[in-house]
C-alpha positions as YAML, in Angstrom:
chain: A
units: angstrom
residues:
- id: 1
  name: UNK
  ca: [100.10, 196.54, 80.42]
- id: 2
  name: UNK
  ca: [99.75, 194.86, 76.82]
- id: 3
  name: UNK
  ca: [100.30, 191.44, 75.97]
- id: 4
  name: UNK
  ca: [101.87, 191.23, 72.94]
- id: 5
  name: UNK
  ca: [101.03, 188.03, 70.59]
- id: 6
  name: UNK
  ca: [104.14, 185.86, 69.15]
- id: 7
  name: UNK
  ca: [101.75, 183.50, 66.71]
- id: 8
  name: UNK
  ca: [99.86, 186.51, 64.90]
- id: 9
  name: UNK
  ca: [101.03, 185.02, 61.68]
- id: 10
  name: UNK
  ca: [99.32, 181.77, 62.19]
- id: 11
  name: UNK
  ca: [96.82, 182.20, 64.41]
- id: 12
  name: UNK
  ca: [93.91, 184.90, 64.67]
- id: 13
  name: UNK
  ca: [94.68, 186.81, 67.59]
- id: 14
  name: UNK
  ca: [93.40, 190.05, 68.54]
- id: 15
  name: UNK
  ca: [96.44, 191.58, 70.10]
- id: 16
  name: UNK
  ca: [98.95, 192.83, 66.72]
- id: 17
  name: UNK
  ca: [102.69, 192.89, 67.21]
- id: 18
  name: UNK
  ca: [104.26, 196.24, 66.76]
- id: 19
  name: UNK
  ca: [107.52, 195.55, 67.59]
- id: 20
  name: UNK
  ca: [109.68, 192.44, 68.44]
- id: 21
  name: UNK
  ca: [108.74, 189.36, 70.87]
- id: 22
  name: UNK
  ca: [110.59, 190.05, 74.04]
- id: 23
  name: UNK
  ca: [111.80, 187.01, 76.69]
- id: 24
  name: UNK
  ca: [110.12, 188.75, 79.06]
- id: 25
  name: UNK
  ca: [106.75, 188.96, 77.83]
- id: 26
  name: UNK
  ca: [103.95, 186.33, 78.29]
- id: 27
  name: UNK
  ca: [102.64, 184.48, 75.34]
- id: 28
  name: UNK
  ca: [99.20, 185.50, 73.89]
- id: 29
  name: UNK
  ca: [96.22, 183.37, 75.88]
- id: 30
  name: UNK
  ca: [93.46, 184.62, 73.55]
- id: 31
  name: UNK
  ca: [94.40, 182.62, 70.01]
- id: 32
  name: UNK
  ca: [92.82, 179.25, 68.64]
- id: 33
  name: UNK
  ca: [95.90, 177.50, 69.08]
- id: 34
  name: UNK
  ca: [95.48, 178.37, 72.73]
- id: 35
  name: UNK
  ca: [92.12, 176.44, 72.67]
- id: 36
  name: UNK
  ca: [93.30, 173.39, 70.90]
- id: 37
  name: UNK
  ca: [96.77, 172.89, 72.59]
- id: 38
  name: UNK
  ca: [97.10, 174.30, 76.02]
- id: 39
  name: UNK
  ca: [100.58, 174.81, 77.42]
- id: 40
  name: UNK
  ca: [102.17, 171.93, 79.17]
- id: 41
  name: UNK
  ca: [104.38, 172.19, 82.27]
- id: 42
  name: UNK
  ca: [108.47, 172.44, 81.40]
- id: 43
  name: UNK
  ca: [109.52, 168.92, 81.06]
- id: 44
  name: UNK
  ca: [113.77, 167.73, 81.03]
- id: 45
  name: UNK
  ca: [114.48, 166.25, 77.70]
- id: 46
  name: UNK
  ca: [114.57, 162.68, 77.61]
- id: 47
  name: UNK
  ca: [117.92, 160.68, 77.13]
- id: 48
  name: UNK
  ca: [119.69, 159.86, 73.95]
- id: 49
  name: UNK
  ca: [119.11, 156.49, 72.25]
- id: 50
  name: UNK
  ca: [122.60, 156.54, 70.67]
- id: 51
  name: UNK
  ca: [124.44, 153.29, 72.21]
- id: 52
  name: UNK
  ca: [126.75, 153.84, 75.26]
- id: 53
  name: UNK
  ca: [130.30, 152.95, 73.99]
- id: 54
  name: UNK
  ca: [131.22, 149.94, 75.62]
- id: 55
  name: UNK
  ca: [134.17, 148.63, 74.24]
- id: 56
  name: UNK
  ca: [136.94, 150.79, 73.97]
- id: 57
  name: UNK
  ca: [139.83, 150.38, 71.57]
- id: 58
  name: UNK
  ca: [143.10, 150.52, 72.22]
- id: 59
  name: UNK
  ca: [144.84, 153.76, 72.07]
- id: 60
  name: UNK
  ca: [148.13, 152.34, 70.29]
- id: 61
  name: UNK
  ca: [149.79, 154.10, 66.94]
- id: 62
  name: UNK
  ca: [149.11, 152.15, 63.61]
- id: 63
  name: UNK
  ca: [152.57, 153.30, 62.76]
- id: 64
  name: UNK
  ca: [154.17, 150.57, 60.59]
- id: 65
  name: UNK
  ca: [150.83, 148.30, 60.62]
- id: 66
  name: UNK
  ca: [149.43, 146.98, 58.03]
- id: 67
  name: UNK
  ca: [145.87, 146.05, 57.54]
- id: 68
  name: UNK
  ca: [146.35, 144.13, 54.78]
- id: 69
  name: UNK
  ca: [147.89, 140.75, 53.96]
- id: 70
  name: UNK
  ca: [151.09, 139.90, 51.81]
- id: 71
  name: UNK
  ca: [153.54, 137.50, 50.95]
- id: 72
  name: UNK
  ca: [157.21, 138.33, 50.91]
...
């Protein structure tokens, strides 16, 4: 079976893509970027930093409220 290489653009890598990158195929192991950065097991992303909403407003109608002041 052939292994097929995804980072030919980038990277020298003996094995040349003739057709498209399927799921199901393995990443090359052969190119330099292989050597420098090895693969690292799948990790769950972390979670967000946006603020938790804490206070919630109330769910009334600004119908006939004003927000600003005036003098009758």
């Amino acid at each position: 079976e052939t292994i097929h290489c995804f980072c030919r653009l980038c990277h020298r890598c003996p094995h040349l893509l003739t057709k498209p990158f399927e799921k199901s195929e393995k990443p090359c192991a052969l190119s330099e970027y292989m050597e420098k950065y090895p693969l690292y097991p799948n990790t769950l992303p972390r979670d967000s930093f946006k603020p938790k909403a804490e206070i919630e407003m109330a769910k009334t109608p600004m119908e006939g409220t004003s927000m600003t002041k005036y003098e009758k």
